[in-house]
Amino acid sequence: MVAKDHLSLQLYTVRGKLEEDFDGTLARIAEIGYTKVEPFGVTAFADRLAEALPKHGLSAPTTHAGLLREDSAPIYAAAKRLGITTVIDPHTDPARWQSADEIKVIADGLNKAAIEAADHGITVGYHNHHFELESKVDGVHALEILVDNLSDAVILEVDTYWAAVGGADVPALLKKFGDRVTAIHVKDGDGTLDNKAQVAVGDGTIAVRDILAAAPQALRVVELDDFSGEILDAVEGSYTFLTGEGAPE
């Protein structure tokens, strides 16, 4: 079973609920049992997060922010204000993952961001989608080429669902990347690009137990990109599965 302090929730999962009732949604997340969340849009939501997180006993060790596309100074300022220690770039243009030279440019950008972030006491990471695995260069997943060109200062948050959709052997990939993987997105579904087919962790076809066992050190971050039912039911179902008997730590 996953310990509560080793579990987080990507707030993009409940973006619609946050628009309706920001404080109430975070209260419900805490009521379910989550003690950590992974915000998005920290520069826009910093004020509300600064008030609501401590109010509901929540912390945010990680966040998603477009370090390679946006002005980094406001991102670092918001992160420091919220006690966030790791800023993860969540997306790059899929077209950039077709050649080793362009992948090395992405790596260079992350390496430079890591140097800048270190001055603020912040670690930089990268989060994948399916295309970094679906694309292969000289027979190797493009994400592996990125990792080969990253400085040791840059961590990975492997989105295990999208890695599986991209065709990777996810447990093997996690073992290869080792301790560089400090967080994983844990999600489930039918293994296709249909976001609406995603379900509560444990209810789909993804080999979640094998994935968790392959990266015991990584923070488990629950996420659903979309869901056909009541999203908070899936958030609670994921928590119940991961913290229950039978789910590996």
Coordinates of C-alpha atoms in Angstrom, one line a residue:
M1 CA 0.0 0.0 0.0
V2 CA 1.1 3.5 -0.7
A3 CA 1.7 5.7 2.3
K4 CA -0.3 8.9 2.4
D5 CA 2.8 11.1 2.5
H6 CA 4.0 9.4 -0.7
L7 CA 0.8 10.2 -2.6
S8 CA -0.2 13.4 -4.4
L9 CA -3.0 14.6 -6.8
Q10 CA -2.4 16.6 -10.0
L11 CA -4.9 19.4 -9.7
Y12 CA -5.5 19.5 -13.4
T13 CA -7.6 16.5 -12.7
V14 CA -10.2 18.6 -11.0
R15 CA -9.8 21.8 -13.0
G16 CA -13.5 22.1 -13.7
K17 CA -14.3 21.7 -10.0
L18 CA -11.7 24.3 -9.1
E19 CA -13.4 26.8 -11.4
E20 CA -16.8 26.1 -9.7
D21 CA -15.5 26.1 -6.1
F22 CA -11.7 26.4 -5.5
D23 CA -11.7 26.2 -1.7
G24 CA -14.4 23.6 -1.5
T25 CA -12.7 21.3 -4.0
L26 CA -9.4 21.4 -2.1
A27 CA -11.4 20.7 1.1
R28 CA -12.9 17.6 -0.5
I29 CA -9.4 16.4 -1.7
A30 CA -8.1 16.7 1.8
E31 CA -11.3 15.0 3.2
I32 CA -10.6 12.0 0.9
G33 CA -7.2 11.7 2.5
Y34 CA -4.7 13.4 0.2
T35 CA -2.1 15.5 1.9
K36 CA -0.2 16.6 -1.2
V37 CA -1.2 18.2 -4.5
E38 CA 0.5 19.1 -7.7
P39 CA -0.7 22.5 -8.9
F40 CA -0.8 23.8 -12.4
G41 CA -0.9 27.5 -13.3
V42 CA 0.9 28.5 -10.2
T43 CA 1.5 32.1 -11.3
A44 CA -2.3 32.6 -11.8
F45 CA -3.4 30.7 -8.7
A46 CA -0.7 31.6 -6.3
D47 CA -2.9 33.8 -4.1
R48 CA -5.7 31.3 -3.7
L49 CA -3.3 28.4 -3.2
A50 CA -1.3 30.3 -0.6
E51 CA -4.5 30.7 1.4
A52 CA -6.2 27.3 0.7
L53 CA -3.3 24.8 1.0
P54 CA -2.4 25.4 4.6
K55 CA -6.1 25.9 5.5
H56 CA -6.8 22.3 4.4
G57 CA -3.5 20.7 5.6
L58 CA -2.2 20.3 2.0
S59 CA 1.3 20.8 0.7
A60 CA 2.6 21.1 -2.9
P61 CA 6.1 19.5 -3.3
T62 CA 5.8 19.7 -7.1
T63 CA 4.2 21.8 -9.8
H64 CA 3.8 22.0 -13.6
A65 CA 5.0 25.1 -15.3
G66 CA 6.2 25.9 -18.8
L67 CA 9.8 26.8 -18.0
L68 CA 10.9 26.4 -21.6
R69 CA 8.1 28.6 -22.9
E70 CA 7.4 31.2 -20.3
D71 CA 9.3 33.8 -18.2
S72 CA 10.8 31.8 -15.4
A73 CA 11.0 34.5 -12.7
P74 CA 7.3 34.6 -11.8
I75 CA 7.2 30.8 -11.8
Y76 CA 10.1 30.6 -9.3
A77 CA 8.6 33.4 -7.1
A78 CA 5.3 31.6 -6.9
A79 CA 6.9 28.3 -6.2
K80 CA 9.0 29.7 -3.4
R81 CA 5.9 31.4 -1.9
L82 CA 4.0 28.1 -1.9
G83 CA 6.9 25.9 -0.6
I84 CA 7.2 24.1 -3.9
T85 CA 10.7 22.6 -4.4
T86 CA 10.3 21.0 -7.8
V87 CA 9.1 22.7 -11.0
I88 CA 8.3 20.3 -13.9
D89 CA 8.0 21.4 -17.5
P90 CA 4.9 19.5 -18.7
H91 CA 4.9 19.7 -22.5
T92 CA 7.0 20.4 -25.5
D93 CA 6.0 20.4 -29.2
P94 CA 5.8 16.8 -30.5
A95 CA 7.5 17.9 -33.7
R96 CA 10.7 18.5 -31.8
W97 CA 11.1 14.8 -30.9
Q98 CA 11.9 13.5 -34.3
S99 CA 15.7 14.1 -34.4
A100 CA 18.5 13.6 -31.9
D101 CA 19.8 17.1 -32.5
E102 CA 16.5 18.7 -31.6
I103 CA 16.1 16.5 -28.6
K104 CA 19.5 17.7 -27.4
V105 CA 18.3 21.3 -27.8
I106 CA 15.4 20.5 -25.4
A107 CA 17.9 18.9 -23.0
D108 CA 20.1 22.0 -23.2
G109 CA 17.1 24.2 -22.3
L110 CA 16.3 22.0 -19.3
N111 CA 19.9 21.9 -18.1
K112 CA 20.1 25.7 -18.3
A113 CA 16.8 26.1 -16.4
A114 CA 18.2 23.7 -13.7
I115 CA 21.2 26.0 -13.1
E116 CA 18.9 29.1 -12.9
A117 CA 16.4 27.3 -10.6
A118 CA 19.2 26.1 -8.2
D119 CA 19.7 29.8 -7.3
H120 CA 16.2 29.8 -6.0
G121 CA 16.5 26.4 -4.2
I122 CA 14.3 24.7 -6.8
T123 CA 14.8 21.5 -8.8
V124 CA 13.8 21.3 -12.5
G125 CA 12.1 18.3 -14.0
Y126 CA 10.5 17.1 -17.2
H127 CA 7.1 15.3 -17.7
N128 CA 6.4 13.2 -20.8
H129 CA 3.3 12.5 -22.9
H130 CA 3.0 9.6 -25.4
F131 CA 4.9 11.1 -28.3
E132 CA 8.3 11.1 -26.5
L133 CA 8.0 7.3 -26.4
E134 CA 6.2 6.8 -29.6
S135 CA 8.9 8.6 -31.5
K136 CA 12.1 6.5 -31.9
V137 CA 15.4 7.7 -33.2
D138 CA 17.9 5.0 -34.2
G139 CA 15.6 2.4 -32.5
V140 CA 15.6 4.2 -29.2
H141 CA 12.7 6.0 -27.5
A142 CA 13.2 9.7 -27.9
L143 CA 12.7 10.2 -24.2
E144 CA 15.8 8.0 -23.6
I145 CA 17.8 10.3 -25.8
L146 CA 16.7 13.3 -23.8
V147 CA 17.7 11.6 -20.5
D148 CA 21.1 10.7 -22.0
N149 CA 21.7 14.4 -22.5
L150 CA 20.4 15.8 -19.2
S151 CA 22.6 17.0 -16.4
D152 CA 22.3 15.1 -13.2
A153 CA 20.4 18.1 -11.7
V154 CA 17.3 17.5 -13.9
I155 CA 14.8 15.0 -12.6
L156 CA 12.0 13.1 -14.4
E157 CA 8.3 12.8 -13.6
V158 CA 7.4 9.9 -15.8
D159 CA 3.7 9.9 -16.9
T160 CA 3.4 6.1 -16.8
Y161 CA 0.1 6.0 -18.6
W162 CA 1.2 8.1 -21.6
A163 CA 4.5 6.1 -21.6
A164 CA 2.5 2.9 -22.0
V165 CA 0.3 4.5 -24.7
G166 CA 3.5 5.5 -26.5
G167 CA 4.6 1.8 -26.6
A168 CA 7.1 1.7 -23.8
D169 CA 7.7 -1.2 -21.4
V170 CA 7.1 1.1 -18.5
P171 CA 8.5 -0.9 -15.6
A172 CA 11.7 -1.5 -17.6
L173 CA 11.9 2.2 -18.5
L174 CA 11.5 3.2 -14.9
K175 CA 14.2 0.8 -13.8
K176 CA 16.6 2.1 -16.5
F177 CA 16.1 5.7 -15.4
G178 CA 16.4 4.8 -11.7
D179 CA 16.6 7.5 -9.1
R180 CA 16.3 10.3 -11.6
V181 CA 12.6 9.5 -11.5
T182 CA 11.5 11.3 -8.4
A183 CA 7.8 11.4 -9.3
I184 CA 5.4 9.4 -11.5
H185 CA 2.0 10.2 -12.8
V186 CA -0.2 7.2 -11.9
K187 CA -3.3 6.9 -14.0
D188 CA -5.4 4.1 -15.6
G189 CA -7.7 3.6 -18.5
D190 CA -7.8 1.6 -21.7
G191 CA -4.4 2.5 -22.9
T192 CA -5.5 4.7 -25.8
L193 CA -5.4 8.4 -26.7
D194 CA -9.0 8.7 -25.6
N195 CA -8.9 10.9 -22.5
K196 CA -12.5 10.1 -21.7
A197 CA -11.6 6.4 -21.4
Q198 CA -9.4 7.1 -18.4
V199 CA -10.7 5.7 -15.1
A200 CA -9.8 5.5 -11.4
V201 CA -6.5 3.9 -10.7
G202 CA -7.0 0.1 -10.5
D203 CA -10.1 0.1 -12.7
G204 CA -8.3 0.0 -16.1
T205 CA -5.8 -2.1 -18.1
I206 CA -2.5 -0.5 -17.0
A207 CA -0.2 -2.7 -15.0
V208 CA -0.2 -0.3 -12.1
R209 CA 1.3 -2.7 -9.5
D210 CA 4.3 -3.5 -11.7
I211 CA 4.8 0.2 -12.4
L212 CA 4.7 1.2 -8.7
A213 CA 7.1 -1.6 -7.8
A214 CA 9.6 -0.5 -10.5
A215 CA 9.9 3.0 -9.0
P216 CA 9.5 2.7 -5.2
Q217 CA 11.3 6.0 -4.6
A218 CA 9.0 8.1 -6.7
L219 CA 6.2 10.3 -5.4
R220 CA 2.9 8.8 -6.7
V221 CA 0.9 11.6 -8.4
V222 CA -2.7 10.6 -9.3
E223 CA -4.0 12.2 -12.5
L224 CA -6.9 11.9 -14.9
D225 CA -6.8 14.0 -18.0
D226 CA -10.6 13.5 -18.3
F227 CA -13.3 11.1 -17.1
S228 CA -16.8 10.3 -18.2
G229 CA -18.3 10.3 -14.7
E230 CA -18.1 12.4 -11.5
I231 CA -14.4 13.2 -11.3
L232 CA -14.1 13.3 -7.6
D233 CA -15.4 9.7 -7.5
A234 CA -12.4 8.7 -9.6
V235 CA -10.1 10.7 -7.4
E236 CA -11.4 8.9 -4.3
G237 CA -11.4 5.5 -6.0
S238 CA -7.7 6.1 -7.0
Y239 CA -6.9 7.0 -3.4
T240 CA -8.7 3.9 -2.0
F241 CA -6.9 1.6 -4.4
L242 CA -3.5 3.0 -3.9
T243 CA -3.7 3.2 -0.1
G244 CA -5.5 -0.1 0.3
E245 CA -4.1 -3.6 0.8
G246 CA -2.5 -5.1 -2.3
A247 CA -1.1 -1.9 -3.8
P248 CA 2.7 -2.0 -3.4
E249 CA 4.5 0.8 -1.7

